[in-house]
Short mmCIF file of C-alpha atoms in Angstrom, two decimals:
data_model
loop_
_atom_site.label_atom_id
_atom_site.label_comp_id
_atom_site.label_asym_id
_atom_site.label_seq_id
_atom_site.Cartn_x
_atom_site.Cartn_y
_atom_site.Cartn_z
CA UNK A 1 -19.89 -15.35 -3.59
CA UNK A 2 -20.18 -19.16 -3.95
CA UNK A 3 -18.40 -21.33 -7.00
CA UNK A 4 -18.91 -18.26 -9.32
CA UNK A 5 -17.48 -15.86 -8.15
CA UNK A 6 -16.45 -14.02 -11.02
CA UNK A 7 -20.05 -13.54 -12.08
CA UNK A 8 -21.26 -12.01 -8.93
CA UNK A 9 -18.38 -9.61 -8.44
CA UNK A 10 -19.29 -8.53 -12.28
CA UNK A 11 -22.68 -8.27 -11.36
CA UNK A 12 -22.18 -5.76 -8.23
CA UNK A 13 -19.37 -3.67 -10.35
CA UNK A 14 -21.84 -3.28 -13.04
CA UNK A 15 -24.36 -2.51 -11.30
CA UNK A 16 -22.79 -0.19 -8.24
CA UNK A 17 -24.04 3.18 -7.97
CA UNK A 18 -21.38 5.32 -5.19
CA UNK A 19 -22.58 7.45 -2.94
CA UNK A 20 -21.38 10.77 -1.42
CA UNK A 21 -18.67 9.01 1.27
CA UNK A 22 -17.28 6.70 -1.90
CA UNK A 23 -17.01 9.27 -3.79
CA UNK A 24 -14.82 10.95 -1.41
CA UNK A 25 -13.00 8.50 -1.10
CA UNK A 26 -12.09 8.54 -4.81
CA UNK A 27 -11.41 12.10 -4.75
CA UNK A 28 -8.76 11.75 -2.04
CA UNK A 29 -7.13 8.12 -3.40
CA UNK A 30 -7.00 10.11 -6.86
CA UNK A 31 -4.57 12.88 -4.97
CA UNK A 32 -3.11 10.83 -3.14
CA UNK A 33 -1.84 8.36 -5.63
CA UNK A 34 -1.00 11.28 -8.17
CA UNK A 35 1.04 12.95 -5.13
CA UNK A 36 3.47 10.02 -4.66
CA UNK A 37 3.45 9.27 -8.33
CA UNK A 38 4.81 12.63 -8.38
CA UNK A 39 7.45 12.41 -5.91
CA UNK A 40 9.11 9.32 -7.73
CA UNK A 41 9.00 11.10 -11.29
CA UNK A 42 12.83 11.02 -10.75
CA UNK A 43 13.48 7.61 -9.32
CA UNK A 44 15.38 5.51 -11.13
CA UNK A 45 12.18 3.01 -11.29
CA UNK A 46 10.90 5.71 -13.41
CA UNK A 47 13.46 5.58 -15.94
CA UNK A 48 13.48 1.58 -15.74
CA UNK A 49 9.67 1.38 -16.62
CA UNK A 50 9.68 3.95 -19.17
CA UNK A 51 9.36 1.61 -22.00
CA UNK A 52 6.22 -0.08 -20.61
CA UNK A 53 3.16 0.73 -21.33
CA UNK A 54 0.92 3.41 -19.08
CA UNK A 55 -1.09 1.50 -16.64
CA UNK A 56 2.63 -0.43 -15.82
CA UNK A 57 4.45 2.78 -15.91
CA UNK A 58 2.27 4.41 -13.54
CA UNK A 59 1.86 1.98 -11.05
CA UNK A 60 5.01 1.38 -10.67
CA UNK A 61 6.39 4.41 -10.02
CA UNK A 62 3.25 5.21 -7.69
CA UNK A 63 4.79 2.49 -5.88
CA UNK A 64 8.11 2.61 -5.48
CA UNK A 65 8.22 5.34 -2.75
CA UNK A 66 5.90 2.63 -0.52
CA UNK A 67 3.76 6.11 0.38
CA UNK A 68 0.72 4.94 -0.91
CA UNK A 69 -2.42 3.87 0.46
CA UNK A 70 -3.33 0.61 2.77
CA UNK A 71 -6.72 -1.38 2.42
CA UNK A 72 -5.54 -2.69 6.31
CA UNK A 73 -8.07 -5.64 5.87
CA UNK A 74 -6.80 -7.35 2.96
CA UNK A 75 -3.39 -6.23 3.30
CA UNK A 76 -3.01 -4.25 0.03
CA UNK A 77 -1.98 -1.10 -2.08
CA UNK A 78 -5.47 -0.28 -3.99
CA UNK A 79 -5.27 2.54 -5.07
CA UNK A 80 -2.09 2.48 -6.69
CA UNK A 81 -3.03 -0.26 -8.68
CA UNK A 82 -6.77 0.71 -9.53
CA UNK A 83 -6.18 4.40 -10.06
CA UNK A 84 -3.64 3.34 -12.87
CA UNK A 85 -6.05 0.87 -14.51
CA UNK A 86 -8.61 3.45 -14.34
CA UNK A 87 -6.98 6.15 -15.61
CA UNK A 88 -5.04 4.04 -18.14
CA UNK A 89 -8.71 2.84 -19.66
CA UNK A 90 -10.39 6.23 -19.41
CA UNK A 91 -12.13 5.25 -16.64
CA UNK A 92 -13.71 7.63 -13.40
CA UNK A 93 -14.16 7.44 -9.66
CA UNK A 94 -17.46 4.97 -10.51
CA UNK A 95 -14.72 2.24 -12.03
CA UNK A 96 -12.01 3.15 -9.88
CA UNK A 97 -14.69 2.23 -6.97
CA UNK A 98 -15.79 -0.90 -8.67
CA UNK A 99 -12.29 -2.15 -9.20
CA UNK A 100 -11.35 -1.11 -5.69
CA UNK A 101 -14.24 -2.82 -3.82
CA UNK A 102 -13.45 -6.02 -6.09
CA UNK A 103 -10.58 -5.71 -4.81
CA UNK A 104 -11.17 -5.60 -1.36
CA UNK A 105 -13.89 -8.70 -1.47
CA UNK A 106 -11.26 -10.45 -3.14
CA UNK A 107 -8.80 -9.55 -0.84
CA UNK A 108 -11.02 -10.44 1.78
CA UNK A 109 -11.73 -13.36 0.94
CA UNK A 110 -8.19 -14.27 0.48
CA UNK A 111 -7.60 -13.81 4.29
CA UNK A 112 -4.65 -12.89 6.45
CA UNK A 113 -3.20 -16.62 5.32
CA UNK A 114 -2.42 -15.59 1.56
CA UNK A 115 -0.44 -12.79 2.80
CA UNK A 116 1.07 -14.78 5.69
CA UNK A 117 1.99 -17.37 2.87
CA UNK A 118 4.67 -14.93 1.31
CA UNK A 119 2.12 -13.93 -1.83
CA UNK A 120 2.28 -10.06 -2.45
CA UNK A 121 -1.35 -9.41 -2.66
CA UNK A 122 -1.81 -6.19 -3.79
CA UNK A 123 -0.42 -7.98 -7.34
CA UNK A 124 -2.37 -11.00 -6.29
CA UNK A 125 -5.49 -9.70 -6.48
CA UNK A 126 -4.47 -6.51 -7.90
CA UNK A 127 -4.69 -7.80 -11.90
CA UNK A 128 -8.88 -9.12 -11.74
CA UNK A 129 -9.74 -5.91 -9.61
CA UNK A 130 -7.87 -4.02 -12.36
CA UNK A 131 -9.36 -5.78 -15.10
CA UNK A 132 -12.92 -4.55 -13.39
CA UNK A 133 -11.40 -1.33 -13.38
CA UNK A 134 -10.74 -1.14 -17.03
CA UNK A 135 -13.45 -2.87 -17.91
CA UNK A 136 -16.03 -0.64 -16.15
CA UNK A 137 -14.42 2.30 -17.84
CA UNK A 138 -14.85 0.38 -21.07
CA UNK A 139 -18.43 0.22 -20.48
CA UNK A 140 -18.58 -3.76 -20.52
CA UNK A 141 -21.41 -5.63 -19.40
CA UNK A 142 -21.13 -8.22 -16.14
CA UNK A 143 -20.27 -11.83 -18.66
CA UNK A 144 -17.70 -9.69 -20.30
CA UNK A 145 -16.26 -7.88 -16.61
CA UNK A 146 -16.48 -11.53 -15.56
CA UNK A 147 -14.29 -13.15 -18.54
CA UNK A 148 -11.97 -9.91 -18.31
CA UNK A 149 -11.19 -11.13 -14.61
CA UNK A 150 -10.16 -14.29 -16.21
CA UNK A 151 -8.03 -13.39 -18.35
CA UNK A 152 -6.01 -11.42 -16.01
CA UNK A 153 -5.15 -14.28 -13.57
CA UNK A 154 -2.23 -15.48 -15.20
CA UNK A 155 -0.66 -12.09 -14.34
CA UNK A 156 -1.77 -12.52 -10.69
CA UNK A 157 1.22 -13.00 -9.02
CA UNK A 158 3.61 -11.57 -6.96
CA UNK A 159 5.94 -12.43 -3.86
CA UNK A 160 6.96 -10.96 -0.91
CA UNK A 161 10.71 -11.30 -1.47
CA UNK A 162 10.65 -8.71 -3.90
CA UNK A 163 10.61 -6.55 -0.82
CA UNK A 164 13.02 -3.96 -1.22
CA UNK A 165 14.37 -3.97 -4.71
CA UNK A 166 12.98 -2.52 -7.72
CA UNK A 167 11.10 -5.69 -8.50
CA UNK A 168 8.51 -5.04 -5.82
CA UNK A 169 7.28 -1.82 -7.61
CA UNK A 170 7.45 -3.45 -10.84
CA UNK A 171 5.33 -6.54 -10.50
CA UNK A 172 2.45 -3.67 -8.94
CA UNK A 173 3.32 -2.06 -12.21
CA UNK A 174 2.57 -5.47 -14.07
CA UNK A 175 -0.83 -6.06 -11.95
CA UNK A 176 -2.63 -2.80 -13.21
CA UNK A 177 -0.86 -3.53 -17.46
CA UNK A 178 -2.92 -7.26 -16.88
CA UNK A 179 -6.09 -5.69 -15.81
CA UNK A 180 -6.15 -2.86 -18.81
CA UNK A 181 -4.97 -5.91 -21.23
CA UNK A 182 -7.30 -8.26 -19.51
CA UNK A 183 -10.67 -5.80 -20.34
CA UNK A 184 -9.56 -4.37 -23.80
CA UNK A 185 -8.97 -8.02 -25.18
CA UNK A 186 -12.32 -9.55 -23.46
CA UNK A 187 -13.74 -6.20 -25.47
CA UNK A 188 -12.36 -7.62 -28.42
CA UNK A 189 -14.26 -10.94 -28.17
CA UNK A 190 -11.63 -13.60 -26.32
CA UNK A 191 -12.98 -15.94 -24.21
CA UNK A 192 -12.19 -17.04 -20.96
CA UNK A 193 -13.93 -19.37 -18.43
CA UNK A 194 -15.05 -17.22 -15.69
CA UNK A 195 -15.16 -20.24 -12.77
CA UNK A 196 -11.33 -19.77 -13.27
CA UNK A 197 -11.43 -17.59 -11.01
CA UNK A 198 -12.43 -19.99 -8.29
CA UNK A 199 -9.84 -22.28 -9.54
CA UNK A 200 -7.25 -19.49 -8.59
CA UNK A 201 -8.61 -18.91 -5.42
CA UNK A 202 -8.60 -22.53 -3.94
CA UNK A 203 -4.99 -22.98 -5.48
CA UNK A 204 -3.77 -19.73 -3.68
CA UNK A 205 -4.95 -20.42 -0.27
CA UNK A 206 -8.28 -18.55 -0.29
CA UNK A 207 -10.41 -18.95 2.86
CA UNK A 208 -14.43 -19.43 2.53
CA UNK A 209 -15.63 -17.16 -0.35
CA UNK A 210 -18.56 -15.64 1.95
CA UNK A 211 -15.53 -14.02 3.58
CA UNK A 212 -15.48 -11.54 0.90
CA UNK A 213 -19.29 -11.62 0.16
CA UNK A 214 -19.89 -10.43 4.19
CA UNK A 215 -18.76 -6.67 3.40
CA UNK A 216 -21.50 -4.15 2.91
CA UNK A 217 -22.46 -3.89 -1.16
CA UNK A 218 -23.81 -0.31 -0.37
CA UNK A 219 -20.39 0.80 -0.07
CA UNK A 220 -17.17 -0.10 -2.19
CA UNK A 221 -14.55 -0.20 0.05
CA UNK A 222 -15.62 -1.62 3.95
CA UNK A 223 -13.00 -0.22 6.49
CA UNK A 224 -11.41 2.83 4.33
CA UNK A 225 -8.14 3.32 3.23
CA UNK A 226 -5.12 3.93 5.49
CA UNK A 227 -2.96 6.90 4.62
CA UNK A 228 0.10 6.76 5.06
CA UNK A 229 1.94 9.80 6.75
CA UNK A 230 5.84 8.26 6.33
CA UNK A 231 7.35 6.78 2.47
CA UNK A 232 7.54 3.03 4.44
CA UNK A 233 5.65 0.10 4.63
CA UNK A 234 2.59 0.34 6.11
CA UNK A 235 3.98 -2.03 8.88
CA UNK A 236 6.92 0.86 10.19
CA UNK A 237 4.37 3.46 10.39
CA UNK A 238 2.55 2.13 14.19
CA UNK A 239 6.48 1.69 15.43
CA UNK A 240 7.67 5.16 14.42
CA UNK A 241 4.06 6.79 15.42
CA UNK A 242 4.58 5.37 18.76
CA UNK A 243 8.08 6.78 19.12
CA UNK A 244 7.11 10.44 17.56
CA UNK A 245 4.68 10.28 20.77
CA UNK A 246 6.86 9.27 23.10
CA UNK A 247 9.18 12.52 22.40
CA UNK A 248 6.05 14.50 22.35
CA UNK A 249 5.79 13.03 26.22
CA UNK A 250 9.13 13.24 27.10
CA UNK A 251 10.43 15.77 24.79
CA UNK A 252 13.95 15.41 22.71
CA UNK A 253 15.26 11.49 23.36
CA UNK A 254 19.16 12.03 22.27
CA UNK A 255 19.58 9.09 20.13
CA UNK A 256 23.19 8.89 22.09
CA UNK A 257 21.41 8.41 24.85
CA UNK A 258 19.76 5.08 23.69
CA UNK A 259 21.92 2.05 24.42
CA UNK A 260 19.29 -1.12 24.06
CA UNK A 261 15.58 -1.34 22.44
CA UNK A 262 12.76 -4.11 22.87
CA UNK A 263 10.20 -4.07 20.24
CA UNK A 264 7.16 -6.54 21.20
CA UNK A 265 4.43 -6.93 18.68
CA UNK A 266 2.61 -9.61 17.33
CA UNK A 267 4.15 -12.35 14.71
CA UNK A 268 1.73 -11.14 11.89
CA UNK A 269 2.79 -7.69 12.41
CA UNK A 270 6.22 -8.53 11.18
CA UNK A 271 5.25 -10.43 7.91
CA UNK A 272 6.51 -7.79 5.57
CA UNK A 273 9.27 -6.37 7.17
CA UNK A 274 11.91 -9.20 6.21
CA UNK A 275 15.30 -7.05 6.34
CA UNK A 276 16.57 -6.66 9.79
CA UNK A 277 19.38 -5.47 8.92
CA UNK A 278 19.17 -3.06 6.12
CA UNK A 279 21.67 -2.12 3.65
CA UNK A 280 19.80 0.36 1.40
CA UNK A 281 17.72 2.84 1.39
CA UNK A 282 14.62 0.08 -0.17
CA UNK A 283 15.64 -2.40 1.95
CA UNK A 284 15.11 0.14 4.86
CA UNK A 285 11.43 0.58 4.04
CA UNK A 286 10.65 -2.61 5.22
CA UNK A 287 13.08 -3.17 8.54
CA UNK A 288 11.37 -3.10 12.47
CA UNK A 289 15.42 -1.91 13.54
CA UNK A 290 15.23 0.77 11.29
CA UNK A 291 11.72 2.37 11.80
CA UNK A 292 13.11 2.88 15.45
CA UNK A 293 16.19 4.04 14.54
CA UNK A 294 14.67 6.78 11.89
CA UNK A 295 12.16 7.72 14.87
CA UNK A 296 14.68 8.53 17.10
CA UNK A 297 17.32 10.26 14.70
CA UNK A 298 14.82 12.30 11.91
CA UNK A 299 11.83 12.86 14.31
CA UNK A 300 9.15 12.60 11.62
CA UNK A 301 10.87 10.61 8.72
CA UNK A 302 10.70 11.65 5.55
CA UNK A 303 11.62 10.75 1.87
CA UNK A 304 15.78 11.61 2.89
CA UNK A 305 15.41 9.17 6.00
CA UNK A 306 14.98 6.20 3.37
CA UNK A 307 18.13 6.56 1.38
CA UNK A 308 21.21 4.53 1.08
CA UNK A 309 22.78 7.21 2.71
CA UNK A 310 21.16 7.34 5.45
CA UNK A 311 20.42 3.87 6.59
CA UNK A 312 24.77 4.29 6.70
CA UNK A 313 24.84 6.58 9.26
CA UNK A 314 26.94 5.20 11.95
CA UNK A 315 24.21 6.09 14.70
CA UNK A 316 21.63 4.56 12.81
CA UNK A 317 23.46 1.47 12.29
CA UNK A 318 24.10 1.47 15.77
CA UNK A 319 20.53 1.75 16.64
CA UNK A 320 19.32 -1.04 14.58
CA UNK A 321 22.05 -3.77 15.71
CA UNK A 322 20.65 -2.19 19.07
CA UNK A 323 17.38 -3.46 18.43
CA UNK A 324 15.74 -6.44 19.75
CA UNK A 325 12.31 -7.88 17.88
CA UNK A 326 9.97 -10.12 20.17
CA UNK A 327 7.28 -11.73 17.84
CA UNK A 328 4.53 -12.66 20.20
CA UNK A 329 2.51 -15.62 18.46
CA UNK A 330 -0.68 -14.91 15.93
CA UNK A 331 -2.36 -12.15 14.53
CA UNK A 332 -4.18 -11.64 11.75
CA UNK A 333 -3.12 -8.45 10.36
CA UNK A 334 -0.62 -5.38 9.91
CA UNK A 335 -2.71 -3.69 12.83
CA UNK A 336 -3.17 -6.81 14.79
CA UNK A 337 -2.57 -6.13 18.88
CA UNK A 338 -0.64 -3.50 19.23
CA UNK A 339 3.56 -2.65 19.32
CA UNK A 340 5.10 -2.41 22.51
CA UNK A 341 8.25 -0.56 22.66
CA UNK A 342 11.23 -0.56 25.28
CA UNK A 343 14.00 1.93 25.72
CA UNK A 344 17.21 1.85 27.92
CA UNK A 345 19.32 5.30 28.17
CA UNK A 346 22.19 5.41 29.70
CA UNK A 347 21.56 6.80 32.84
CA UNK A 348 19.70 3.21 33.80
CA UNK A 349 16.25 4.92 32.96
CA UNK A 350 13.83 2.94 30.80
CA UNK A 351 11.68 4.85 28.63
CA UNK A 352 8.41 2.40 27.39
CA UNK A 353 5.51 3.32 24.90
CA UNK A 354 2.85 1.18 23.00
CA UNK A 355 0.83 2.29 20.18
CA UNK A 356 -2.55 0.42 18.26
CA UNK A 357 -3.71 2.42 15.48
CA UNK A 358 -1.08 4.67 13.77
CA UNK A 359 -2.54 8.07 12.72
CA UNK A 360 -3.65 7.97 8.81
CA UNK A 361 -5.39 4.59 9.84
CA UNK A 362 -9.31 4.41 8.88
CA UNK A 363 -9.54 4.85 12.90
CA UNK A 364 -7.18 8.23 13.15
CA UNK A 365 -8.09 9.53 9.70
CA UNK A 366 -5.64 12.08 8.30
CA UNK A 367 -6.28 15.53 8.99
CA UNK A 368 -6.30 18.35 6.25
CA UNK A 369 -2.93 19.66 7.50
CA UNK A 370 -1.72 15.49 7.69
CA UNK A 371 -2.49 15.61 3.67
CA UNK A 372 -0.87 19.24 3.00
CA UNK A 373 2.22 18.35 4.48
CA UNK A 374 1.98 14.98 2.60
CA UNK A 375 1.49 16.64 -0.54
CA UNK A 376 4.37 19.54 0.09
CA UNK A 377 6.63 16.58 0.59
CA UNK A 378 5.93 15.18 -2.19
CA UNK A 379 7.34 17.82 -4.54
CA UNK A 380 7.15 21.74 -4.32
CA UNK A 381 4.88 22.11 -7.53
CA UNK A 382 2.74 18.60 -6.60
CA UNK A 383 0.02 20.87 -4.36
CA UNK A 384 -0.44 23.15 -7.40
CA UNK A 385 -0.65 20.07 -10.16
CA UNK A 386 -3.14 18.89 -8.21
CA UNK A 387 -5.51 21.97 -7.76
CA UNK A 388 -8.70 20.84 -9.83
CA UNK A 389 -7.16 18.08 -10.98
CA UNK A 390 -10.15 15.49 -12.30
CA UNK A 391 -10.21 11.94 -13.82
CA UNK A 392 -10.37 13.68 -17.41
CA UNK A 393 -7.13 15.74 -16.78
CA UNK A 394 -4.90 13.14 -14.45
CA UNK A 395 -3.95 11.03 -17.46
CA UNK A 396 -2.23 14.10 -19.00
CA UNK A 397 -0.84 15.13 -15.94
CA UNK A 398 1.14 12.07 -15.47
CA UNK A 399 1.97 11.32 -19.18
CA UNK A 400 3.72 15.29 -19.27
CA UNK A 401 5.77 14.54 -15.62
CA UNK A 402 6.87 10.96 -16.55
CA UNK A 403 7.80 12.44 -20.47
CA UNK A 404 11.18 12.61 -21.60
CA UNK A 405 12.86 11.61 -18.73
CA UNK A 406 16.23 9.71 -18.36
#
């Protein structure tokens, strides 16, 4: 990508023609975002972001439930933020798939350091991806995509300590408003300077712009999208995979039975999930104690296992102050190595299990039943709203579930 940056990822947006693979991939992000928007239409986030304006609303309360999809590479929520800035302009799968591969380069060329850094990337780069978004759907041409992308970097921000409270949702929610704001007002005629963008990307630790450039301009998104199968951070879903197995070995472990736990992965694998200790149900999302102590007690956790209520349960407390974390150094990823996972009974017997790639990953795509029961979680009436649901008709789907409520 060089020293403009901007300019080239305007040129391949504009120009990108999908092909039958993106194009599933659209379809599927499309129902899969609209699912877990769905399943948060009562959330109090939803009631919270009510007064902003779509592409915010939507985002955010796509987000809040932490069930939506993984670009493992750059270590980022696309979808969630490009299907709002999509929809939100008018846009289709064509500029949902532009945004999302700018997205992606961007992300790649950020690097496993941004994230490492404490930055929140899918907001990070979320707001000039969305901006391409819009500003596809808009119909601009490549100087005006470019200036849009500039114009949405003063919204590109976002930290990690927002981790489990409502401001982690919301500052998503902010990403996708910049992008939609970013492309109507370079529509309008403001001007930006597009090298900007390379400005931004030295001062927020980006690695070697080729980094970015290196992915395959055939397709829009290189690696797929992880699905996730559990409403967590991406980072709990290898360490509660790999104890679902190990009962599938072994059959029923009795959480009684469990007096101490090692968990060994690598350092990097461990960025996100800051709260060992967990005190609500948001704080639980992201806690390495509490994805074993869910395994073990709920079998395959589910939207109830992430609730203040339950991260109180005695036994589950008990679990997670049972729980030892040992961060082996490096990695360069969510998925880097793989989680290693040690369990003492009672009896003296040691139970041990180690896991890679999580199902849902690009590498153990979800199966058509892994999607259903998604979907069926995600609300009784969510599998019918989304029969034949298109890019045209999602907009009015989500305005009439997020209407009216308190």
């Amino acid at each position: 990508m060089g020293t403009k940056t901007a300019e080239s990822l305007a040129r391949w947006a504009w120009s990108y023609e999908p092909d039958a693979q993106d194009l599933a991939l659209a379809d599927r992000s499309l129902r899969d975002t609209l699912a877990v928007t769905l399943a948060a239409r009562h959330h109090e986030v939803a009631a919270l972001a009510a007064p902003l304006p779509e592409a915010a609303r939507w985002a955010a309360v796509g987000h809040v439930l932490d069930f939506d999809d993984v670009h493992v590479e750059s270590t980022s929520h696309v979808s969630v933020v490009i299907v709002a800035a999509t929809l939100a302009a008018g846009g289709d799968a064509r500029a949902y798939l532009a945004g999302a591969g700018v997205m992606t380069r961007l992300g790649m060329s950020l690097g496993w350091p941004h994230y490492a850094a404490g930055w929140h990337a899918t907001c990070t780069q979320g707001a000039p991806a969305a901006a391409v978004a819009a500003g596809v759907a808009l119909g601009l041409p490549p100087d005006r995509l470019a200036t849009a992308m500039a114009l949405a970097l003063p919204a590109a921000g976002g930290v990690q300590a927002a981790f489990g409270t409502h401001g982690k949702a919301l500052q998503v929610g902010f990403a996708a408003e910049a992008g939609v704001r970013a492309a109507r007002l370079a529509r309008a005629g403001a001007t930006a300077d597009p090298r900007a963008l390379d400005v931004w990307l030295g001062l927020v630790g980006g690695l070697d712009a080729e980094t970015g450039a290196g992915q395959d301009d055939r397709l829009a998104v290189a690696g797929g999208l992880a699905i996730k199968l559990h409403p967590c951070c991406y980072a709990m879903q290898r360490p509660i995979a790999a104890i679902r197995e190990l009962q599938e070995r072994h059959g029923h472990i009795a959480p009684a039975d469990v007096i101490r736990i090692q968990v060994t992965t690598p350092e990097a694998s461990m960025q996100p999930l800051i709260h060992d200790r967990p005190r609500t149900g948001l704080e639980s999302k992201f806690s390495m104690p509490y994805a074993i102590a869910t395994a073990l007690l709920d079998g395959f956790p589910d939207f109830t296992s992430f609730t203040d209520t339950a991260v109180g349960r005695p036994e589950a407390r008990r679990l997670v102050a049972a729980t030892e974390i040992v961060r082996t150094p490096g990695g360069d990823g969510l998925l880097s190595g793989e989680v290693d996972i040690f369990l003492e009974l009672a009896d003296g017997s040691v139970l041990r299990t180690s896991l890679t790639q999580p199902p849902g990953s690009p590498l153990r795509p979800p199966a058509p039943d892994d999607l259903a029961r998604k979907f069926a979680a995600c609300g009784a009436d969510v599998s019918g709203l989304l029969g034949g649901v298109s890019w045209s008709s999602a907009p009015e789907l989500l305005a009439s579930a997020l209407r009216n409520l308190p």
